[in-house]
N, CA, C and O atoms as a printed pandas DataFrame, in Angstrom:
     atom_number atom_name residue_name chain_id  residue_number  x_coord  y_coord  z_coord
0              1         N          MET        A               1  -95.638  -11.961  152.533
1              2        CA          MET        A               1  -95.693  -10.817  151.659
2              3         C          MET        A               1  -95.036  -11.196  150.325
3              4         O          MET        A               1  -93.943  -11.762  150.306
4              5         N          ILE        A               2  -95.688  -10.889  149.247
5              6        CA          ILE        A               2  -95.178  -11.215  147.917
6              7         C          ILE        A               2  -94.802   -9.907  147.199
7              8         O          ILE        A               2  -95.609   -8.982  147.101
8              9         N          ILE        A               3  -93.580   -9.857  146.711
9             10        CA          ILE        A               3  -93.105   -8.704  145.950
10            11         C          ILE        A               3  -92.875   -9.174  144.512
11            12         O          ILE        A               3  -92.117  -10.115  144.278
12            13         N          GLU        A               4  -93.524   -8.521  143.560
13            14        CA          GLU        A               4  -93.442   -8.942  142.165
14            15         C          GLU        A               4  -92.401   -8.127  141.396
15            16         O          GLU        A               4  -92.191   -6.945  141.667
16            17         N          PHE        A               5  -91.760   -8.784  140.438
17            18        CA          PHE        A               5  -90.824   -8.111  139.540
18            19         C          PHE        A               5  -91.613   -7.140  138.667
19            20         O          PHE        A               5  -92.640   -7.525  138.109
20            21         N          PRO        A               6  -91.162   -5.891  138.533
21            22        CA          PRO        A               6  -91.950   -4.891  137.797
22            23         C          PRO        A               6  -92.184   -5.224  136.320
23            24         O          PRO        A               6  -93.193   -4.787  135.767
24            25         N          SER        A               7  -91.314   -5.964  135.667
25            26        CA          SER        A               7  -91.458   -6.245  134.236
26            27         C          SER        A               7  -92.072   -7.613  133.962
27            28         O          SER        A               7  -91.799   -8.210  132.921
28            29         N          ASN        A               8  -92.888   -8.114  134.870
29            30        CA          ASN        A               8  -93.540   -9.406  134.646
30            31         C          ASN        A               8  -94.455   -9.332  133.432
31            32         O          ASN        A               8  -95.076   -8.303  133.168
32            33         N          THR        A               9  -94.528  -10.434  132.700
33            34        CA          THR        A               9  -95.437  -10.548  131.565
34            35         C          THR        A               9  -96.290  -11.797  131.760
35            36         O          THR        A               9  -96.221  -12.457  132.797
36            37         N          GLN        A              10  -97.087  -12.107  130.753
37            38        CA          GLN        A              10  -97.943  -13.287  130.840
38            39         C          GLN        A              10  -97.117  -14.573  130.843
39            40         O          GLN        A              10  -97.510  -15.549  131.483
40            41         N          TYR        A              11  -95.993  -14.594  130.149
41            42        CA          TYR        A              11  -95.210  -15.817  130.011
42            43         C          TYR        A              11  -93.943  -15.827  130.864
43            44         O          TYR        A              11  -93.247  -16.840  130.923
44            45         N          MET        A              12  -93.643  -14.727  131.514
45            46        CA          MET        A              12  -92.467  -14.648  132.388
46            47         C          MET        A              12  -92.886  -13.913  133.651
47            48         O          MET        A              12  -93.293  -12.752  133.601
48            49         N          ARG        A              13  -92.782  -14.602  134.787
49            50        CA          ARG        A              13  -93.239  -14.005  136.041
50            51         C          ARG        A              13  -92.263  -14.387  137.153
51            52         O          ARG        A              13  -91.912  -15.556  137.314
52            53         N          TYR        A              14  -91.833  -13.387  137.911
53            54        CA          TYR        A              14  -90.918  -13.608  139.029
54            55         C          TYR        A              14  -91.482  -12.923  140.262
55            56         O          TYR        A              14  -91.925  -11.776  140.208
56            57         N          GLU        A              15  -91.459  -13.647  141.373
57            58        CA          GLU        A              15  -91.974  -13.116  142.632
58            59         C          GLU        A              15  -90.984  -13.421  143.739
59            60         O          GLU        A              15  -90.291  -14.438  143.710
60            61         N          TYR        A              16  -90.925  -12.524  144.719
61            62        CA          TYR        A              16  -90.095  -12.741  145.907
62            63         C          TYR        A              16  -91.035  -12.874  147.089
63            64         O          TYR        A              16  -91.842  -11.980  147.345
64            65         N          HIS        A              17  -90.941  -13.971  147.805
65            66        CA          HIS        A              17  -91.831  -14.250  148.926
66            67         C          HIS        A              17  -91.077  -14.052  150.237
67            68         O          HIS        A              17  -90.055  -14.689  150.491
68            69         N          ARG        A              18  -91.605  -13.161  151.052
69            70        CA          ARG        A              18  -91.054  -12.960  152.397
70            71         C          ARG        A              18  -91.932  -13.723  153.377
71            72         O          ARG        A              18  -93.155  -13.583  153.362
72            73         N          VAL        A              19  -91.310  -14.524  154.223
73            74        CA          VAL        A              19  -92.050  -15.354  155.162
74            75         C          VAL        A              19  -91.560  -15.102  156.577
75            76         O          VAL        A              19  -90.433  -14.650  156.780
76            77         N          LYS        A              20  -92.415  -15.397  157.562
77            78        CA          LYS        A              20  -92.041  -15.194  158.967
78            79         C          LYS        A              20  -91.113  -16.298  159.452
79            80         O          LYS        A              20  -90.164  -16.035  160.191
80            81         N          GLU        A              21  -91.380  -17.519  159.045
81            82        CA          GLU        A              21  -90.575  -18.659  159.482
82            83         C          GLU        A              21  -89.897  -19.285  158.270
83            84         O          GLU        A              21  -90.532  -19.504  157.239
84            85         N          GLY        A              22  -88.618  -19.567  158.400
85            86        CA          GLY        A              22  -87.883  -20.159  157.298
86            87         C          GLY        A              22  -87.279  -19.091  156.408
87            88         O          GLY        A              22  -87.513  -17.899  156.610
88            89         N          PRO        A              23  -86.508  -19.515  155.431
89            90        CA          PRO        A              23  -85.849  -18.540  154.555
90            91         C          PRO        A              23  -86.803  -17.972  153.499
91            92         O          PRO        A              23  -87.743  -18.643  153.072
92            93         N          ASN        A              24  -86.550  -16.748  153.095
93            94        CA          ASN        A              24  -87.297  -16.134  151.997
94            95         C          ASN        A              24  -86.915  -16.833  150.689
95            96         O          ASN        A              24  -85.862  -17.465  150.599
96            97         N          TYR        A              25  -87.788  -16.713  149.669
97            98        CA          TYR        A              25  -87.520  -17.449  148.435
98            99         C          TYR        A              25  -88.120  -16.736  147.228
99           100         O          TYR        A              25  -88.982  -15.867  147.359
100          101         N          PHE        A              26  -87.639  -17.129  146.052
101          102        CA          PHE        A              26  -88.156  -16.646  144.778
102          103         C          PHE        A              26  -89.033  -17.733  144.164
103          104         O          PHE        A              26  -88.737  -18.922  144.285
104          105         N          VAL        A              27  -90.113  -17.318  143.505
105          106        CA          VAL        A              27  -90.923  -18.237  142.703
106          107         C          VAL        A              27  -90.836  -17.728  141.269
107          108         O          VAL        A              27  -91.138  -16.567  140.992
108          109         N          THR        A              28  -90.421  -18.608  140.365
109          110        CA          THR        A              28  -90.245  -18.223  138.968
110          111         C          THR        A              28  -91.219  -19.004  138.095
111          112         O          THR        A              28  -91.424  -20.201  138.295
112          113         N          TYR        A              29  -91.810  -18.322  137.133
113          114        CA          TYR        A              29  -92.662  -18.938  136.117
114          115         C          TYR        A              29  -92.072  -18.547  134.772
115          116         O          TYR        A              29  -92.138  -17.382  134.382
116          117         N          TYR        A              30  -91.504  -19.497  134.068
117          118        CA          TYR        A              30  -90.890  -19.195  132.777
118          119         C          TYR        A              30  -90.914  -20.450  131.919
119          120         O          TYR        A              30  -90.592  -21.540  132.392
120          121         N          LYS        A              31  -91.292  -20.297  130.673
121          122        CA          LYS        A              31  -91.394  -21.401  129.721
122          123         C          LYS        A              31  -92.274  -22.532  130.245
123          124         O          LYS        A              31  -91.902  -23.704  130.181
124          125         N          TYR        A              32  -93.426  -22.172  130.754
125          126        CA          TYR        A              32  -94.443  -23.121  131.227
126          127         C          TYR        A              32  -93.964  -24.019  132.363
127          128         O          TYR        A              32  -94.457  -25.136  132.518
128          129         N          SER        A              33  -93.003  -23.539  133.161
129          130        CA          SER        A              33  -92.604  -24.289  134.358
130          131         C          SER        A              33  -92.415  -23.300  135.505
131          132         O          SER        A              33  -92.065  -22.139  135.292
132          133         N          SER        A              34  -92.648  -23.769  136.693
133          134        CA          SER        A              34  -92.467  -22.914  137.871
134          135         C          SER        A              34  -91.464  -23.583  138.799
135          136         O          SER        A              34  -91.376  -24.809  138.872
136          137         N          ARG        A              35  -90.716  -22.750  139.501
137          138        CA          ARG        A              35  -89.690  -23.248  140.422
138          139         C          ARG        A              35  -89.659  -22.390  141.670
139          140         O          ARG        A              35  -89.939  -21.192  141.626
140          141         N          LEU        A              36  -89.323  -23.005  142.763
141          142        CA          LEU        A              36  -89.083  -22.297  144.016
142          143         C          LEU        A              36  -87.571  -22.295  144.222
143          144         O          LEU        A              36  -86.946  -23.354  144.278
144          145         N          ILE        A              37  -86.986  -21.106  144.335
145          146        CA          ILE        A              37  -85.531  -20.976  144.366
146          147         C          ILE        A              37  -85.139  -20.056  145.516
147          148         O          ILE        A              37  -85.773  -19.024  145.737
148          149         N          TYR        A              38  -84.090  -20.433  146.248
149          150        CA          TYR        A              38  -83.607  -19.623  147.364
150          151         C          TYR        A              38  -82.481  -18.675  146.961
151          152         O          TYR        A              38  -82.349  -17.607  147.558
152          153         N          ASP        A              39  -81.686  -19.023  145.994
153          154        CA          ASP        A              39  -80.534  -18.223  145.593
154          155         C          ASP        A              39  -80.935  -17.219  144.511
155          156         O          ASP        A              39  -81.565  -17.612  143.529
156          157         N          PRO        A              40  -80.588  -15.932  144.658
157          158        CA          PRO        A              40  -81.007  -14.945  143.655
158          159         C          PRO        A              40  -80.385  -15.181  142.281
159          160         O          PRO        A              40  -81.030  -14.922  141.264
160          161         N          LYS        A              41  -79.156  -15.661  142.233
161          162        CA          LYS        A              41  -78.528  -15.888  140.930
162          163         C          LYS        A              41  -79.138  -17.097  140.227
163          164         O          LYS        A              41  -79.205  -17.125  138.998
164          165         N          ASP        A              42  -79.581  -18.090  140.985
165          166        CA          ASP        A              42  -80.268  -19.225  140.360
166          167         C          ASP        A              42  -81.614  -18.798  139.780
167          168         O          ASP        A              42  -82.045  -19.321  138.752
168          169         N          ALA        A              43  -82.279  -17.846  140.440
169          170        CA          ALA        A              43  -83.543  -17.330  139.900
170          171         C          ALA        A              43  -83.294  -16.625  138.578
171          172         O          ALA        A              43  -84.080  -16.761  137.640
172          173         N          TRP        A              44  -82.209  -15.877  138.500
173          174        CA          TRP        A              44  -81.858  -15.170  137.267
174          175         C          TRP        A              44  -81.450  -16.151  136.174
175          176         O          TRP        A              44  -81.731  -15.911  135.000
176          177         N          ARG        A              45  -80.796  -17.244  136.533
177          178        CA          ARG        A              45  -80.316  -18.222  135.556
178          179         C          ARG        A              45  -81.433  -19.015  134.893
179          180         O          ARG        A              45  -81.197  -19.675  133.881
180          181         N          THR        A              46  -82.642  -18.964  135.440
181          182        CA          THR        A              46  -83.752  -19.686  134.804
182          183         C          THR        A              46  -84.088  -19.109  133.429
183          184         O          THR        A              46  -84.758  -19.764  132.630
184          185         N          LEU        A              47  -83.629  -17.891  133.148
185          186        CA          LEU        A              47  -83.886  -17.284  131.836
186          187         C          LEU        A              47  -83.066  -17.930  130.726
187          188         O          LEU        A              47  -83.413  -17.794  129.553
188          189         N          GLY        A              48  -81.998  -18.624  131.065
189          190        CA          GLY        A              48  -81.164  -19.250  130.041
190          191         C          GLY        A              48  -80.423  -18.206  129.233
191          192         O          GLY        A              48  -79.769  -17.332  129.803
192          193         N          VAL        A              49  -80.514  -18.280  127.924
193          194        CA          VAL        A              49  -79.798  -17.357  127.049
194          195         C          VAL        A              49  -80.383  -15.941  127.150
195          196         O          VAL        A              49  -79.679  -14.962  126.901
196          197         N          ALA        A              50  -81.655  -15.830  127.511
197          198        CA          ALA        A              50  -82.314  -14.523  127.586
198          199         C          ALA        A              50  -81.819  -13.679  128.755
199          200         O          ALA        A              50  -82.212  -12.519  128.881
200          201         N          LYS        A              51  -80.965  -14.236  129.612
201          202        CA          LYS        A              51  -80.482  -13.468  130.755
202          203         C          LYS        A              51  -79.568  -12.316  130.340
203          204         O          LYS        A              51  -79.272  -11.443  131.156
204          205         N          PHE        A              52  -79.119  -12.300  129.095
205          206        CA          PHE        A              52  -78.243  -11.233  128.617
206          207         C          PHE        A              52  -79.011  -10.076  127.973
207          208         O          PHE        A              52  -78.400   -9.113  127.510
208          209         N          THR        A              53  -80.342  -10.161  127.939
209          210        CA          THR        A              53  -81.158   -9.066  127.414
210          211         C          THR        A              53  -81.294   -7.986  128.477
211          212         O          THR        A              53  -80.849   -8.160  129.611
212          213         N          ASP        A              54  -81.911   -6.870  128.105
213          214        CA          ASP        A              54  -82.104   -5.773  129.060
214          215         C          ASP        A              54  -83.008   -6.184  130.217
215          216         O          ASP        A              54  -82.753   -5.824  131.366
216          217         N          VAL        A              55  -84.058   -6.935  129.915
217          218        CA          VAL        A              55  -84.958   -7.407  130.973
218          219         C          VAL        A              55  -84.230   -8.402  131.870
219          220         O          VAL        A              55  -84.443   -8.406  133.083
220          221         N          GLY        A              56  -83.382   -9.240  131.298
221          222        CA          GLY        A              56  -82.601  -10.194  132.083
222          223         C          GLY        A              56  -81.650   -9.502  133.027
223          224         O          GLY        A              56  -81.492   -9.926  134.172
224          225         N          LYS        A              57  -81.015   -8.444  132.566
225          226        CA          LYS        A              57  -80.106   -7.681  133.428
226          227         C          LYS        A              57  -80.877   -6.967  134.538
227          228         O          LYS        A              57  -80.413   -6.899  135.676
228          229         N          ALA        A              58  -82.051   -6.437  134.206
229          230        CA          ALA        A              58  -82.896   -5.798  135.218
230          231         C          ALA        A              58  -83.370   -6.820  136.248
231          232         O          ALA        A              58  -83.460   -6.510  137.436
232          233         N          LEU        A              59  -83.674   -8.042  135.793
233          234        CA          LEU        A              59  -84.094   -9.101  136.710
234          235         C          LEU        A              59  -82.971   -9.465  137.674
235          236         O          LEU        A              59  -83.216   -9.672  138.862
236          237         N          LYS        A              60  -81.754   -9.542  137.173
237          238        CA          LYS        A              60  -80.620   -9.859  138.045
238          239         C          LYS        A              60  -80.441   -8.794  139.110
239          240         O          LYS        A              60  -80.235   -9.121  140.279
240          241         N          GLU        A              61  -80.517   -7.528  138.731
241          242        CA          GLU        A              61  -80.402   -6.444  139.703
242          243         C          GLU        A              61  -81.523   -6.504  140.727
243          244         O          GLU        A              61  -81.286   -6.292  141.916
244          245         N          TRP        A              62  -82.754   -6.794  140.277
245          246        CA          TRP        A              62  -83.897   -6.869  141.178
246          247         C          TRP        A              62  -83.738   -8.038  142.155
247          248         O          TRP        A              62  -84.001   -7.886  143.348
248          249         N          CYS        A              63  -83.313   -9.193  141.659
249          250        CA          CYS        A              63  -83.129  -10.365  142.515
250          251         C          CYS        A              63  -82.074  -10.096  143.588
251          252         O          CYS        A              63  -82.284  -10.419  144.758
252          253         N          LEU        A              64  -80.956   -9.513  143.203
253          254        CA          LEU        A              64  -79.902   -9.209  144.166
254          255         C          LEU        A              64  -80.351   -8.148  145.166
255          256         O          LEU        A              64  -79.996   -8.207  146.343
256          257         N          GLU        A              65  -81.131   -7.180  144.696
257          258        CA          GLU        A              65  -81.645   -6.149  145.598
258          259         C          GLU        A              65  -82.593   -6.748  146.632
259          260         O          GLU        A              65  -82.503   -6.422  147.815
260          261         N          MET        A              66  -83.494   -7.616  146.200
261          262        CA          MET        A              66  -84.430   -8.258  147.127
262          263         C          MET        A              66  -83.673   -9.101  148.159
263          264         O          MET        A              66  -83.986   -9.083  149.349
264          265         N          TYR        A              67  -82.686   -9.830  147.679
265          266        CA          TYR        A              67  -81.907  -10.691  148.567
266          267         C          TYR        A              67  -81.138   -9.863  149.596
267          268         O          TYR        A              67  -81.146  -10.181  150.785
268          269         N          ASP        A              68  -80.479   -8.808  149.139
269          270        CA          ASP        A              68  -79.703   -7.960  150.053
270          271         C          ASP        A              68  -80.598   -7.219  151.034
271          272         O          ASP        A              68  -80.231   -7.042  152.196
272          273         N          THR        A              69  -81.757   -6.790  150.581
273          274        CA          THR        A              69  -82.648   -6.006  151.424
274          275         C          THR        A              69  -83.318   -6.849  152.501
275          276         O          THR        A              69  -83.407   -6.418  153.651
276          277         N          TYR        A              70  -83.789   -8.036  152.153
277          278        CA          TYR        A              70  -84.617   -8.801  153.077
278          279         C          TYR        A              70  -83.964  -10.065  153.625
279          280         O          TYR        A              70  -84.124  -10.353  154.811
280          281         N          SER        A              71  -83.246  -10.820  152.827
281          282        CA          SER        A              71  -82.733  -12.110  153.286
282          283         C          SER        A              71  -81.534  -11.981  154.214
283          284         O          SER        A              71  -81.418  -12.745  155.172
284          285         N          LEU        A              72  -80.643  -11.034  153.953
285          286        CA          LEU        A              72  -79.453  -10.905  154.792
286          287         C          LEU        A              72  -79.815  -10.501  156.218
287          288         O          LEU        A              72  -79.187  -10.962  157.171
288          289         N          LYS        A              73  -80.821   -9.646  156.370
289          290        CA          LYS        A              73  -81.281   -9.273  157.713
290          291         C          LYS        A              73  -81.851  -10.487  158.438
291          292         O          LYS        A              73  -81.641  -10.661  159.638
292          293         N          GLN        A              74  -82.568  -11.317  157.702
293          294        CA          GLN        A              74  -83.181  -12.503  158.294
294          295         C          GLN        A              74  -82.112  -13.503  158.720
295          296         O          GLN        A              74  -82.249  -14.145  159.761
296          297         N          MET        A              75  -81.051  -13.644  157.931
297          298        CA          MET        A              75  -79.987  -14.585  158.262
298          299         C          MET        A              75  -79.183  -14.144  159.481
299          300         O          MET        A              75  -78.687  -14.982  160.234
300          301         N          GLU        A              76  -79.051  -12.828  159.677
301          302        CA          GLU        A              76  -78.316  -12.324  160.837
302          303         C          GLU        A              76  -78.983  -12.742  162.139
303          304         O          GLU        A              76  -78.297  -12.974  163.134
304          305         N          LYS        A              77  -80.314  -12.843  162.149
305          306        CA          LYS        A              77  -81.022  -13.276  163.354
306          307         C          LYS        A              77  -80.690  -14.726  163.694
307          308         O          LYS        A              77  -80.660  -15.091  164.870
308          309         N          TRP        A              78  -80.440  -15.552  162.686
309          310        CA          TRP        A              78  -80.203  -16.976  162.911
310          311         C          TRP        A              78  -78.773  -17.269  163.334
311          312         O          TRP        A              78  -78.523  -18.328  163.909
312          313         N          GLU        A              79  -77.824  -16.374  163.072
313          314        CA          GLU        A              79  -76.416  -16.657  163.343
314          315         C          GLU        A              79  -76.131  -16.860  164.820
315          316         O          GLU        A              79  -75.258  -17.654  165.168
316          317         N          GLY        A              80  -76.837  -16.171  165.695
317          318        CA          GLY        A              80  -76.567  -16.264  167.116
318          319         C          GLY        A              80  -77.154  -17.494  167.787
319          320         O          GLY        A              80  -76.837  -17.763  168.945
320          321         N          ARG        A              81  -77.986  -18.237  167.107
321          322        CA          ARG        A              81  -78.647  -19.392  167.709
322          323         C          ARG        A              81  -77.729  -20.603  167.722
323          324         O          ARG        A              81  -77.021  -20.877  166.753
324          325         N          ALA        A              82  -77.754  -21.315  168.823
325          326        CA          ALA        A              82  -76.960  -22.543  168.922
326          327         C          ALA        A              82  -77.701  -23.696  168.244
327          328         O          ALA        A              82  -78.929  -23.771  168.297
328          329         N          ASP        A              83  -76.960  -24.574  167.619
329          330        CA          ASP        A              83  -77.543  -25.737  166.965
330          331         C          ASP        A              83  -77.801  -26.799  168.024
331          332         O          ASP        A              83  -76.866  -27.286  168.660
332          333         N          THR        A              84  -79.065  -27.157  168.215
333          334        CA          THR        A              84  -79.430  -28.133  169.235
334          335         C          THR        A              84  -79.977  -29.419  168.631
335          336         O          THR        A              84  -80.625  -30.201  169.327
336          337         N          SER        A              85  -79.728  -29.644  167.363
337          338        CA          SER        A              85  -80.260  -30.825  166.706
338          339         C          SER        A              85  -79.406  -32.056  167.031
339          340         O          SER        A              85  -78.299  -31.931  167.556
340          341         N          PHE        A              86  -79.929  -33.238  166.714
341          342        CA          PHE        A              86  -79.179  -34.469  166.911
342          343         C          PHE        A              86  -77.961  -34.523  166.002
343          344         O          PHE        A              86  -76.940  -35.112  166.356
344          345         N          ALA        A              87  -78.070  -33.915  164.844
345          346        CA          ALA        A              87  -76.950  -33.912  163.900
346          347         C          ALA        A              87  -75.755  -33.158  164.469
347          348         O          ALA        A              87  -74.611  -33.523  164.197
348          349         N          SER        A              88  -76.001  -32.115  165.253
349          350        CA          SER        A              88  -74.889  -31.359  165.827
350          351         C          SER        A              88  -74.094  -32.217  166.807
351          352         O          SER        A              88  -72.882  -32.048  166.934
352          353         N          GLU        A              89  -74.759  -33.127  167.494
353          354        CA          GLU        A              89  -74.047  -34.030  168.408
354          355         C          GLU        A              89  -73.187  -35.018  167.633
355          356         O          GLU        A              89  -72.076  -35.341  168.055
356          357         N          ALA        A              90  -73.687  -35.491  166.519
357          358        CA          ALA        A              90  -72.948  -36.459  165.719
358          359         C          ALA        A              90  -71.737  -35.827  165.040
359          360         O          ALA        A              90  -70.732  -36.502  164.817
360          361         N          LEU        A              91  -71.819  -34.556  164.712
361          362        CA          LEU        A              91  -70.736  -33.878  164.026
362          363         C          LEU        A              91  -69.753  -33.190  164.969
363          364         O          LEU        A              91  -68.801  -32.555  164.516
364          365         N          SER        A              92  -69.975  -33.312  166.263
365          366        CA          SER        A              92  -69.108  -32.606  167.210
366          367         C          SER        A              92  -67.703  -33.218  167.204
367          368         O          SER        A              92  -67.510  -34.391  166.885
368          369         N          GLU        A              93  -66.749  -32.390  167.562
369          370        CA          GLU        A              93  -65.343  -32.799  167.571
370          371         C          GLU        A              93  -65.045  -33.749  168.736
371          372         O          GLU        A              93  -64.144  -34.583  168.649
372          373         N          GLU        A              94  -65.784  -33.619  169.793
373          374        CA          GLU        A              94  -65.512  -34.391  170.997
374          375         C          GLU        A              94  -66.096  -35.804  170.888
375          376         O          GLU        A              94  -67.270  -35.970  170.557
376          377         N          GLU        A              95  -65.298  -36.788  171.160
377          378        CA          GLU        A              95  -65.737  -38.178  171.137
378          379         C          GLU        A              95  -66.214  -38.541  172.541
379          380         O          GLU        A              95  -65.457  -38.346  173.491
380          381         N          PRO        A              96  -67.426  -39.058  172.720
381          382        CA          PRO        A              96  -67.946  -39.339  174.060
382          383         C          PRO        A              96  -67.187  -40.474  174.765
383          384         O          PRO        A              96  -67.210  -40.534  175.994
384          385         N          ASN        A              97  -66.526  -41.362  174.043
385          386        CA          ASN        A              97  -65.838  -42.479  174.665
386          387         C          ASN        A              97  -64.390  -42.155  175.050
387          388         O          ASN        A              97  -63.704  -43.010  175.611
388          389         N          ASP        A              98  -63.921  -40.961  174.765
389          390        CA          ASP        A              98  -62.538  -40.601  175.103
390          391         C          ASP        A              98  -62.328  -40.461  176.604
391          392         O          ASP        A              98  -61.209  -40.635  177.087
392          393         N          ASN        A              99  -63.360  -40.157  177.334
393          394        CA          ASN        A              99  -63.257  -39.908  178.761
394          395         C          ASN        A              99  -63.655  -41.140  179.589
395          396         O          ASN        A              99  -63.984  -40.998  180.766
396          397         N          THR        A             100  -63.633  -42.318  179.013
397          398        CA          THR        A             100  -64.009  -43.534  179.734
398          399         C          THR        A             100  -62.819  -44.497  179.777
399          400         O          THR        A             100  -61.894  -44.415  178.969
400          401         N          LYS        A             101  -62.878  -45.411  180.748
401          402        CA          LYS        A             101  -61.820  -46.418  180.863
402          403         C          LYS        A             101  -62.452  -47.797  180.721
403          404         O          LYS        A             101  -63.578  -48.030  181.161
404          405         N          MET        A             102  -61.711  -48.700  180.103
405          406        CA          MET        A             102  -62.199  -50.042  179.921
406          407         C          MET        A             102  -61.730  -50.908  181.092
407          408         O          MET        A             102  -60.550  -50.905  181.443
408          409         N          VAL        A             103  -62.660  -51.643  181.690
409          410        CA          VAL        A             103  -62.359  -52.492  182.814
410          411         C          VAL        A             103  -62.337  -53.943  182.345
411          412         O          VAL        A             103  -63.264  -54.403  181.678
412          413         N          MET        A             104  -61.247  -54.675  182.707
413          414        CA          MET        A             104  -61.162  -56.068  182.285
414          415         C          MET        A             104  -61.153  -56.984  183.482
415          416         O          MET        A             104  -61.085  -58.203  183.325
């Protein structure tokens, strides 16, 4: 599902993409470049100096609203899941060789 910023123009366009798998994200089109951004404040910062205008302030409020409304709920579902990746084994506090004895 794509939610568009209400004040989009031909040269400035911001969209919030809600997805079933993975984190939600912003797509920004500004100054002939496009970016995929996960953080709402980074999406707002793409405006540069123009972020202090009325439209820039409205964009910041919209980005934070989208993030609070949709992304925080999605992250709460992931908090209860155990990490089963190989990296979690490598970063664990327990050393596998601590419970062994060396035979000579």
